[in-house]
């Protein structure tokens, strides 16, 4: 009786997890230590998949443990990597567990770039392997019963979880084996079998009949629900439905049997007989309809003995009235099983391979936070640098501090000499020229990478559109146009950045052309520089003036503000805060991250004080520059001016401005070079991303094309074959009237082999002479004797002769004729058959000692065939 249903495992193709995960790790994590650790974890994950999916699994708990560990790892790794069609694209292919395939088409399978699909299929295998392990247990021992009940409930929980999550995990129609209807049915079957195991445990422990009856009735109820759900599932194996029907009847019979024992204890002998009779009917139904799948002989004998004893006692002693079945009180139910809740981690030995890697939600939050932080830092530093450039411009326009140092009028001011030395030390014109020369090459390299990335996307999209137009609705996958929208947006942003960089390069080159002559002058030796600067009359009367002292003090204040500003800039750049822990805490507490609220609060705490210092520095500079302009106006009126002095002052202003422009140009060009190099790395990652997704799409396209070709091969060329002509139809000689006319459907499909001794059929009457038969037959030759009857196989009366029994072969002079070959018999075993007649060609004398036919003139005489016994 102990027949339990187990579920077959799904099979998958091999997938390389190392390469795409390593690419993502290298592109995302810069620290070499983190990269090495995560790459090793990716290799271990790939090994774990091969152990869980890439090899046949034994029906043992150790194999189930491997599956559980892999499932747990998939669940914890999913939020840490951007698994999707347009980011980290991994295509998983799984075959339908219940589809056996065909000669031409192969089995049904589905390939999806979804980790949720992989997770659902692995969980299906967990449920399937749990059912197989439970079915292998020894139910005669307590340990075996406990283990079986545990794993049936785990299998039920796994299938139930898939039912609730598979559609949201796949976002498309799954294969039949993991569809919500199928896994819901499997979950109910596993739950019913777990309840049956508890019934067997209660029976083994000899618990009270009332309890056992309730357990059995609940199991029958579970089996009935499973049977109803399974009635229209054509993809499940054919033996599932009859087994469920048989188990439903068996559990009901057990419930009635144990309830009858309870009635006997309560002196309700009529109820005892009524329940035993119902149990007997149920068992007889199983024996007559489902004996191929379930053996109920022991249960039937036990119920029959109990019924015979109860009837005997009631007939001779109690004479209690036997109630009708509808009048019997309903048996209670007791459910001791429930589906195991699937909660990660399922495995007791699970350890996260990527324990140090933060979830993707935290990574994304950190990216946005860093963007907000960079915006604030750039704004503060930009304000300070802009203020510094403004200060330098104002001082250069006033020829300060050179005007204070050039009171003699015949020597190079010390500030100009320092600026000249600084330019020469930084490489002079050659460094600027080399930086400007490198920019077009860097720009061209970035353009080529971007163009190549867009090209491969365009080619794949064109191929996808072509196949979509060709196959129409059968081309069931995400359109490349929709899938590539984020990538095209990213590519468009990169192109805009390149265009803006080109415009900035043009501005830098124009400024360089404006100041190139003065920069070249500053790069010359001191003697040539002194000769190039016009001389003027000395202004010695101003050397001890109070205004000169005030200007020098104010210039010292300006330099002090600049130094404080440089220190403040370094402090702003180096400010750090551990936001990862903040985001992890928020994710653990709330299940989500409100990045904006957390980031704004923390950034205000970190950079609020720096913002106030920057504003204070700008205010102080503004006040100092105002005082400098007032003092310089007084200084200019006191200074004796002439044409030479004006020329000298103008030259010094240009030299000071050229120095400032050189410093700014050098900084801009270095930042531009750095920008192009960093953009190259970003574009290379973008190109790798495009290449990976295009490769994955090509793989998916090939799989889909293969499946479409297999489906086309499986489809018939026409809806149905044309009607077979009458002359080609073959009569059936083995069908009996009972089997030919019976239209009563059997409750369950089964194969019954009936072995009986074949009986010779009755001699059929001679066939009527038809015009067609007369036309097809060879006309008798004049003067020839009657044609003896030829040996023919037995056929059903009224059936059309088969082509093998058609007109006799043509005869020639001296050719004795042929023996017609009986259909479906060995034509060479002549010794088996009784052939009293032989065919004789028309026009020939009859064979000697051959009995002539009793009814001459029939072109197709019939001779019955009697097989040897």
PDB file of N, CA, C and O in Angstrom, residues 5-66:
ATOM      1  N   UNK A   5       4.512   9.344  -4.160  1.00  0.00           N
ATOM      2  CA  UNK A   5       4.881  10.059  -5.381  1.00  0.00           C
ATOM      3  C   UNK A   5       6.090  10.930  -5.105  1.00  0.00           C
ATOM      4  O   UNK A   5       6.118  11.694  -4.128  1.00  0.00           O
ATOM      5  N   UNK A   6       7.092  10.833  -5.957  1.00  0.00           N
ATOM      6  CA  UNK A   6       8.265  11.711  -5.880  1.00  0.00           C
ATOM      7  C   UNK A   6       8.370  12.504  -7.176  1.00  0.00           C
ATOM      8  O   UNK A   6       7.848  12.093  -8.213  1.00  0.00           O
ATOM      9  N   UNK A   7       9.039  13.635  -7.105  1.00  0.00           N
ATOM     10  CA  UNK A   7       9.105  14.572  -8.225  1.00  0.00           C
ATOM     11  C   UNK A   7      10.486  14.486  -8.859  1.00  0.00           C
ATOM     12  O   UNK A   7      11.497  14.483  -8.146  1.00  0.00           O
ATOM     13  N   UNK A   8      10.592  14.440 -10.194  1.00  0.00           N
ATOM     14  CA  UNK A   8      11.913  14.407 -10.843  1.00  0.00           C
ATOM     15  C   UNK A   8      12.597  15.768 -10.767  1.00  0.00           C
ATOM     16  O   UNK A   8      11.948  16.809 -10.629  1.00  0.00           O
ATOM     17  N   UNK A   9      13.923  15.758 -10.874  1.00  0.00           N
ATOM     18  CA  UNK A   9      14.721  16.982 -10.810  1.00  0.00           C
ATOM     19  C   UNK A   9      14.733  17.694 -12.159  1.00  0.00           C
ATOM     20  O   UNK A   9      14.669  17.061 -13.211  1.00  0.00           O
ATOM     21  N   UNK A  10      14.829  19.004 -12.098  1.00  0.00           N
ATOM     22  CA  UNK A  10      15.069  19.780 -13.309  1.00  0.00           C
ATOM     23  C   UNK A  10      16.556  19.711 -13.664  1.00  0.00           C
ATOM     24  O   UNK A  10      17.403  19.562 -12.784  1.00  0.00           O
ATOM     25  N   UNK A  11      16.859  19.826 -14.937  1.00  0.00           N
ATOM     26  CA  UNK A  11      18.239  19.796 -15.399  1.00  0.00           C
ATOM     27  C   UNK A  11      18.591  21.136 -16.036  1.00  0.00           C
ATOM     28  O   UNK A  11      17.761  21.760 -16.693  1.00  0.00           O
ATOM     29  N   UNK A  12      19.846  21.547 -15.834  1.00  0.00           N
ATOM     30  CA  UNK A  12      20.300  22.839 -16.335  1.00  0.00           C
ATOM     31  C   UNK A  12      21.577  22.664 -17.144  1.00  0.00           C
ATOM     32  O   UNK A  12      22.277  21.652 -17.033  1.00  0.00           O
ATOM     33  N   UNK A  13      21.867  23.672 -17.956  1.00  0.00           N
ATOM     34  CA  UNK A  13      23.128  23.698 -18.697  1.00  0.00           C
ATOM     35  C   UNK A  13      24.183  24.444 -17.881  1.00  0.00           C
ATOM     36  O   UNK A  13      23.871  25.165 -16.947  1.00  0.00           O
ATOM     37  N   UNK A  14      25.421  24.280 -18.269  1.00  0.00           N
ATOM     38  CA  UNK A  14      26.528  24.901 -17.533  1.00  0.00           C
ATOM     39  C   UNK A  14      26.564  26.405 -17.798  1.00  0.00           C
ATOM     40  O   UNK A  14      26.331  26.874 -18.910  1.00  0.00           O
ATOM     41  N   UNK A  15      26.848  27.169 -16.755  1.00  0.00           N
ATOM     42  CA  UNK A  15      26.952  28.627 -16.841  1.00  0.00           C
ATOM     43  C   UNK A  15      28.244  29.057 -16.165  1.00  0.00           C
ATOM     44  O   UNK A  15      28.536  28.618 -15.043  1.00  0.00           O
ATOM     45  N   UNK A  16      29.013  29.910 -16.836  1.00  0.00           N
ATOM     46  CA  UNK A  16      30.261  30.430 -16.278  1.00  0.00           C
ATOM     47  C   UNK A  16      29.943  31.680 -15.461  1.00  0.00           C
ATOM     48  O   UNK A  16      29.603  32.727 -16.012  1.00  0.00           O
ATOM     49  N   UNK A  17      30.019  31.560 -14.133  1.00  0.00           N
ATOM     50  CA  UNK A  17      29.746  32.701 -13.270  1.00  0.00           C
ATOM     51  C   UNK A  17      30.976  33.552 -13.013  1.00  0.00           C
ATOM     52  O   UNK A  17      30.850  34.722 -12.638  1.00  0.00           O
ATOM     53  N   UNK A  18      32.162  32.983 -13.213  1.00  0.00           N
ATOM     54  CA  UNK A  18      33.399  33.660 -12.798  1.00  0.00           C
ATOM     55  C   UNK A  18      33.661  34.892 -13.659  1.00  0.00           C
ATOM     56  O   UNK A  18      33.930  35.988 -13.133  1.00  0.00           O
ATOM     57  N   UNK A  19      33.587  34.750 -14.959  1.00  0.00           N
ATOM     58  CA  UNK A  19      33.985  35.839 -15.857  1.00  0.00           C
ATOM     59  C   UNK A  19      33.139  37.096 -15.669  1.00  0.00           C
ATOM     60  O   UNK A  19      33.681  38.183 -15.445  1.00  0.00           O
ATOM     61  N   UNK A  20      31.789  37.017 -15.749  1.00  0.00           N
ATOM     62  CA  UNK A  20      31.007  38.257 -15.580  1.00  0.00           C
ATOM     63  C   UNK A  20      31.106  38.848 -14.183  1.00  0.00           C
ATOM     64  O   UNK A  20      31.152  40.067 -14.033  1.00  0.00           O
ATOM     65  N   UNK A  21      31.142  37.992 -13.152  1.00  0.00           N
ATOM     66  CA  UNK A  21      31.253  38.519 -11.792  1.00  0.00           C
ATOM     67  C   UNK A  21      32.604  39.195 -11.578  1.00  0.00           C
ATOM     68  O   UNK A  21      32.690  40.248 -10.923  1.00  0.00           O
ATOM     69  N   UNK A  22      33.666  38.607 -12.134  1.00  0.00           N
ATOM     70  CA  UNK A  22      34.995  39.211 -12.004  1.00  0.00           C
ATOM     71  C   UNK A  22      35.047  40.564 -12.703  1.00  0.00           C
ATOM     72  O   UNK A  22      35.653  41.522 -12.197  1.00  0.00           O
ATOM     73  N   UNK A  23      34.417  40.664 -13.859  1.00  0.00           N
ATOM     74  CA  UNK A  23      34.379  41.945 -14.566  1.00  0.00           C
ATOM     75  C   UNK A  23      33.693  43.005 -13.719  1.00  0.00           C
ATOM     76  O   UNK A  23      34.172  44.140 -13.595  1.00  0.00           O
ATOM     77  N   UNK A  24      32.568  42.648 -13.129  1.00  0.00           N
ATOM     78  CA  UNK A  24      31.849  43.615 -12.304  1.00  0.00           C
ATOM     79  C   UNK A  24      32.666  43.998 -11.075  1.00  0.00           C
ATOM     80  O   UNK A  24      32.712  45.172 -10.694  1.00  0.00           O
ATOM     81  N   UNK A  25      33.299  43.019 -10.453  1.00  0.00           N
ATOM     82  CA  UNK A  25      34.105  43.305  -9.263  1.00  0.00           C
ATOM     83  C   UNK A  25      35.267  44.230  -9.611  1.00  0.00           C
ATOM     84  O   UNK A  25      35.549  45.202  -8.893  1.00  0.00           O
ATOM     85  N   UNK A  26      35.950  43.959 -10.712  1.00  0.00           N
ATOM     86  CA  UNK A  26      37.084  44.796 -11.116  1.00  0.00           C
ATOM     87  C   UNK A  26      36.636  46.217 -11.446  1.00  0.00           C
ATOM     88  O   UNK A  26      37.368  47.178 -11.194  1.00  0.00           O
ATOM     89  N   UNK A  27      35.432  46.346 -12.010  1.00  0.00           N
ATOM     90  CA  UNK A  27      34.953  47.676 -12.390  1.00  0.00           C
ATOM     91  C   UNK A  27      34.397  48.455 -11.210  1.00  0.00           C
ATOM     92  O   UNK A  27      34.382  49.685 -11.238  1.00  0.00           O
ATOM     93  N   UNK A  28      33.977  47.739 -10.155  1.00  0.00           N
ATOM     94  CA  UNK A  28      33.290  48.409  -9.051  1.00  0.00           C
ATOM     95  C   UNK A  28      34.202  48.672  -7.862  1.00  0.00           C
ATOM     96  O   UNK A  28      34.125  49.734  -7.239  1.00  0.00           O
ATOM     97  N   UNK A  29      35.079  47.717  -7.555  1.00  0.00           N
ATOM     98  CA  UNK A  29      35.913  47.829  -6.353  1.00  0.00           C
ATOM     99  C   UNK A  29      37.358  48.080  -6.767  1.00  0.00           C
ATOM    100  O   UNK A  29      37.948  47.297  -7.518  1.00  0.00           O
ATOM    101  N   UNK A  30      37.909  49.181  -6.256  1.00  0.00           N
ATOM    102  CA  UNK A  30      39.253  49.589  -6.665  1.00  0.00           C
ATOM    103  C   UNK A  30      40.339  48.959  -5.811  1.00  0.00           C
ATOM    104  O   UNK A  30      41.466  48.757  -6.280  1.00  0.00           O
ATOM    105  N   UNK A  31      40.034  48.657  -4.561  1.00  0.00           N
ATOM    106  CA  UNK A  31      41.054  48.104  -3.674  1.00  0.00           C
ATOM    107  C   UNK A  31      41.452  46.705  -4.142  1.00  0.00           C
ATOM    108  O   UNK A  31      40.594  45.846  -4.375  1.00  0.00           O
ATOM    109  N   UNK A  32      42.756  46.490  -4.268  1.00  0.00           N
ATOM    110  CA  UNK A  32      43.251  45.198  -4.759  1.00  0.00           C
ATOM    111  C   UNK A  32      42.890  44.067  -3.793  1.00  0.00           C
ATOM    112  O   UNK A  32      42.591  42.947  -4.210  1.00  0.00           O
ATOM    113  N   UNK A  33      42.928  44.373  -2.495  1.00  0.00           N
ATOM    114  CA  UNK A  33      42.617  43.341  -1.498  1.00  0.00           C
ATOM    115  C   UNK A  33      41.171  42.889  -1.624  1.00  0.00           C
ATOM    116  O   UNK A  33      40.868  41.688  -1.602  1.00  0.00           O
ATOM    117  N   UNK A  34      40.244  43.857  -1.763  1.00  0.00           N
ATOM    118  CA  UNK A  34      38.834  43.508  -1.918  1.00  0.00           C
ATOM    119  C   UNK A  34      38.604  42.744  -3.218  1.00  0.00           C
ATOM    120  O   UNK A  34      37.852  41.770  -3.248  1.00  0.00           O
ATOM    121  N   UNK A  35      39.240  43.183  -4.295  1.00  0.00           N
ATOM    122  CA  UNK A  35      39.078  42.506  -5.575  1.00  0.00           C
ATOM    123  C   UNK A  35      39.488  41.046  -5.492  1.00  0.00           C
ATOM    124  O   UNK A  35      38.754  40.159  -5.930  1.00  0.00           O
ATOM    125  N   UNK A  36      40.644  40.787  -4.928  1.00  0.00           N
ATOM    126  CA  UNK A  36      41.124  39.408  -4.830  1.00  0.00           C
ATOM    127  C   UNK A  36      40.189  38.537  -4.015  1.00  0.00           C
ATOM    128  O   UNK A  36      39.893  37.397  -4.396  1.00  0.00           O
ATOM    129  N   UNK A  37      39.699  39.060  -2.905  1.00  0.00           N
ATOM    130  CA  UNK A  37      38.811  38.281  -2.047  1.00  0.00           C
ATOM    131  C   UNK A  37      37.487  37.993  -2.752  1.00  0.00           C
ATOM    132  O   UNK A  37      36.971  36.870  -2.700  1.00  0.00           O
ATOM    133  N   UNK A  38      36.939  38.983  -3.439  1.00  0.00           N
ATOM    134  CA  UNK A  38      35.654  38.804  -4.111  1.00  0.00           C
ATOM    135  C   UNK A  38      35.783  37.888  -5.327  1.00  0.00           C
ATOM    136  O   UNK A  38      34.857  37.135  -5.638  1.00  0.00           O
ATOM    137  N   UNK A  39      36.912  37.955  -6.025  1.00  0.00           N
ATOM    138  CA  UNK A  39      37.116  37.063  -7.177  1.00  0.00           C
ATOM    139  C   UNK A  39      37.195  35.615  -6.703  1.00  0.00           C
ATOM    140  O   UNK A  39      36.626  34.703  -7.324  1.00  0.00           O
ATOM    141  N   UNK A  40      37.883  35.385  -5.598  1.00  0.00           N
ATOM    142  CA  UNK A  40      37.940  34.020  -5.038  1.00  0.00           C
ATOM    143  C   UNK A  40      36.546  33.548  -4.617  1.00  0.00           C
ATOM    144  O   UNK A  40      36.192  32.373  -4.794  1.00  0.00           O
ATOM    145  N   UNK A  41      35.751  34.465  -4.073  1.00  0.00           N
ATOM    146  CA  UNK A  41      34.374  34.101  -3.703  1.00  0.00           C
ATOM    147  C   UNK A  41      33.553  33.743  -4.942  1.00  0.00           C
ATOM    148  O   UNK A  41      32.734  32.816  -4.908  1.00  0.00           O
ATOM    149  N   UNK A  42      33.770  34.478  -6.043  1.00  0.00           N
ATOM    150  CA  UNK A  42      33.056  34.163  -7.293  1.00  0.00           C
ATOM    151  C   UNK A  42      33.442  32.777  -7.801  1.00  0.00           C
ATOM    152  O   UNK A  42      32.585  32.025  -8.305  1.00  0.00           O
ATOM    153  N   UNK A  43      34.707  32.417  -7.694  1.00  0.00           N
ATOM    154  CA  UNK A  43      35.136  31.083  -8.111  1.00  0.00           C
ATOM    155  C   UNK A  43      34.496  30.003  -7.239  1.00  0.00           C
ATOM    156  O   UNK A  43      34.093  28.944  -7.741  1.00  0.00           O
ATOM    157  N   UNK A  44      34.396  30.262  -5.933  1.00  0.00           N
ATOM    158  CA  UNK A  44      33.757  29.287  -5.048  1.00  0.00           C
ATOM    159  C   UNK A  44      32.266  29.152  -5.371  1.00  0.00           C
ATOM    160  O   UNK A  44      31.704  28.053  -5.312  1.00  0.00           O
ATOM    161  N   UNK A  45      31.628  30.265  -5.721  1.00  0.00           N
ATOM    162  CA  UNK A  45      30.216  30.206  -6.098  1.00  0.00           C
ATOM    163  C   UNK A  45      30.032  29.379  -7.359  1.00  0.00           C
ATOM    164  O   UNK A  45      29.068  28.599  -7.472  1.00  0.00           O
ATOM    165  N   UNK A  46      30.931  29.519  -8.309  1.00  0.00           N
ATOM    166  CA  UNK A  46      30.850  28.726  -9.539  1.00  0.00           C
ATOM    167  C   UNK A  46      31.013  27.232  -9.237  1.00  0.00           C
ATOM    168  O   UNK A  46      30.300  26.390  -9.806  1.00  0.00           O
ATOM    169  N   UNK A  47      31.947  26.899  -8.346  1.00  0.00           N
ATOM    170  CA  UNK A  47      32.116  25.502  -7.948  1.00  0.00           C
ATOM    171  C   UNK A  47      30.868  24.971  -7.248  1.00  0.00           C
ATOM    172  O   UNK A  47      30.457  23.823  -7.452  1.00  0.00           O
ATOM    173  N   UNK A  48      30.279  25.815  -6.411  1.00  0.00           N
ATOM    174  CA  UNK A  48      29.084  25.395  -5.682  1.00  0.00           C
ATOM    175  C   UNK A  48      27.936  25.104  -6.640  1.00  0.00           C
ATOM    176  O   UNK A  48      27.183  24.141  -6.454  1.00  0.00           O
ATOM    177  N   UNK A  49      27.791  25.907  -7.696  1.00  0.00           N
ATOM    178  CA  UNK A  49      26.738  25.654  -8.680  1.00  0.00           C
ATOM    179  C   UNK A  49      26.974  24.335  -9.417  1.00  0.00           C
ATOM    180  O   UNK A  49      26.032  23.569  -9.671  1.00  0.00           O
ATOM    181  N   UNK A  50      28.222  24.081  -9.779  1.00  0.00           N
ATOM    182  CA  UNK A  50      28.512  22.825 -10.463  1.00  0.00           C
ATOM    183  C   UNK A  50      28.163  21.632  -9.576  1.00  0.00           C
ATOM    184  O   UNK A  50      27.655  20.615 -10.056  1.00  0.00           O
ATOM    185  N   UNK A  51      28.436  21.744  -8.274  1.00  0.00           N
ATOM    186  CA  UNK A  51      28.125  20.642  -7.358  1.00  0.00           C
ATOM    187  C   UNK A  51      26.625  20.476  -7.179  1.00  0.00           C
ATOM    188  O   UNK A  51      26.129  19.356  -7.025  1.00  0.00           O
ATOM    189  N   UNK A  52      25.881  21.586  -7.194  1.00  0.00           N
ATOM    190  CA  UNK A  52      24.447  21.527  -6.923  1.00  0.00           C
ATOM    191  C   UNK A  52      23.628  21.229  -8.163  1.00  0.00           C
ATOM    192  O   UNK A  52      22.577  20.580  -8.076  1.00  0.00           O
ATOM    193  N   UNK A  53      24.095  21.680  -9.326  1.00  0.00           N
ATOM    194  CA  UNK A  53      23.282  21.610 -10.538  1.00  0.00           C
ATOM    195  C   UNK A  53      23.944  20.811 -11.649  1.00  0.00           C
ATOM    196  O   UNK A  53      23.278  20.159 -12.442  1.00  0.00           O
ATOM    197  N   UNK A  54      25.267  20.857 -11.710  1.00  0.00           N
ATOM    198  CA  UNK A  54      25.977  20.305 -12.856  1.00  0.00           C
ATOM    199  C   UNK A  54      26.283  18.831 -12.803  1.00  0.00           C
ATOM    200  O   UNK A  54      27.024  18.330 -13.649  1.00  0.00           O
ATOM    201  N   UNK A  55      25.747  18.103 -11.840  1.00  0.00           N
ATOM    202  CA  UNK A  55      26.017  16.657 -11.742  1.00  0.00           C
ATOM    203  C   UNK A  55      24.773  15.959 -11.192  1.00  0.00           C
ATOM    204  O   UNK A  55      23.933  16.592 -10.538  1.00  0.00           O
ATOM    205  N   UNK A  56      24.639  14.649 -11.446  1.00  0.00           N
ATOM    206  CA  UNK A  56      23.506  13.912 -10.869  1.00  0.00           C
ATOM    207  C   UNK A  56      23.604  13.875  -9.344  1.00  0.00           C
ATOM    208  O   UNK A  56      24.698  13.726  -8.785  1.00  0.00           O
ATOM    209  N   UNK A  57      22.484  14.014  -8.680  1.00  0.00           N
ATOM    210  CA  UNK A  57      22.447  14.065  -7.223  1.00  0.00           C
ATOM    211  C   UNK A  57      21.904  12.755  -6.662  1.00  0.00           C
ATOM    212  O   UNK A  57      20.919  12.206  -7.172  1.00  0.00           O
ATOM    213  N   UNK A  58      22.576  12.255  -5.632  1.00  0.00           N
ATOM    214  CA  UNK A  58      22.092  11.063  -4.946  1.00  0.00           C
ATOM    215  C   UNK A  58      20.902  11.420  -4.066  1.00  0.00           C
ATOM    216  O   UNK A  58      20.752  12.561  -3.619  1.00  0.00           O
ATOM    217  N   UNK A  59      20.075  10.418  -3.806  1.00  0.00           N
ATOM    218  CA  UNK A  59      18.924  10.637  -2.928  1.00  0.00           C
ATOM    219  C   UNK A  59      19.378  10.547  -1.478  1.00  0.00           C
ATOM    220  O   UNK A  59      19.045   9.614  -0.734  1.00  0.00           O
ATOM    221  N   UNK A  60      20.166  11.549  -1.090  1.00  0.00           N
ATOM    222  CA  UNK A  60      20.768  11.550   0.245  1.00  0.00           C
ATOM    223  C   UNK A  60      20.755  12.967   0.790  1.00  0.00           C
ATOM    224  O   UNK A  60      20.733  13.952   0.034  1.00  0.00           O
ATOM    225  N   UNK A  61      20.789  13.077   2.096  1.00  0.00           N
ATOM    226  CA  UNK A  61      20.726  14.390   2.732  1.00  0.00           C
ATOM    227  C   UNK A  61      21.940  15.243   2.409  1.00  0.00           C
ATOM    228  O   UNK A  61      21.854  16.477   2.415  1.00  0.00           O
ATOM    229  N   UNK A  62      23.089  14.631   2.136  1.00  0.00           N
ATOM    230  CA  UNK A  62      24.288  15.408   1.803  1.00  0.00           C
ATOM    231  C   UNK A  62      24.096  16.146   0.474  1.00  0.00           C
ATOM    232  O   UNK A  62      24.525  17.294   0.317  1.00  0.00           O
ATOM    233  N   UNK A  63      23.443  15.498  -0.494  1.00  0.00           N
ATOM    234  CA  UNK A  63      23.152  16.167  -1.767  1.00  0.00           C
ATOM    235  C   UNK A  63      22.167  17.303  -1.568  1.00  0.00           C
ATOM    236  O   UNK A  63      22.296  18.378  -2.171  1.00  0.00           O
ATOM    237  N   UNK A  64      21.181  17.096  -0.716  1.00  0.00           N
ATOM    238  CA  UNK A  64      20.218  18.164  -0.430  1.00  0.00           C
ATOM    239  C   UNK A  64      20.903  19.341   0.250  1.00  0.00           C
ATOM    240  O   UNK A  64      20.554  20.504  -0.007  1.00  0.00           O
ATOM    241  N   UNK A  65      21.878  19.068   1.101  1.00  0.00           N
ATOM    242  CA  UNK A  65      22.607  20.138   1.787  1.00  0.00           C
ATOM    243  C   UNK A  65      23.329  21.040   0.794  1.00  0.00           C
ATOM    244  O   UNK A  65      23.375  22.270   0.954  1.00  0.00           O
ATOM    245  N   UNK A  66      23.894  20.450  -0.265  1.00  0.00           N
ATOM    246  CA  UNK A  66      24.571  21.242  -1.299  1.00  0.00           C
ATOM    247  C   UNK A  66      23.563  22.161  -1.991  1.00  0.00           C
ATOM    248  O   UNK A  66      23.841  23.351  -2.229  1.00  0.00           O
TER     249      UNK A  66
END
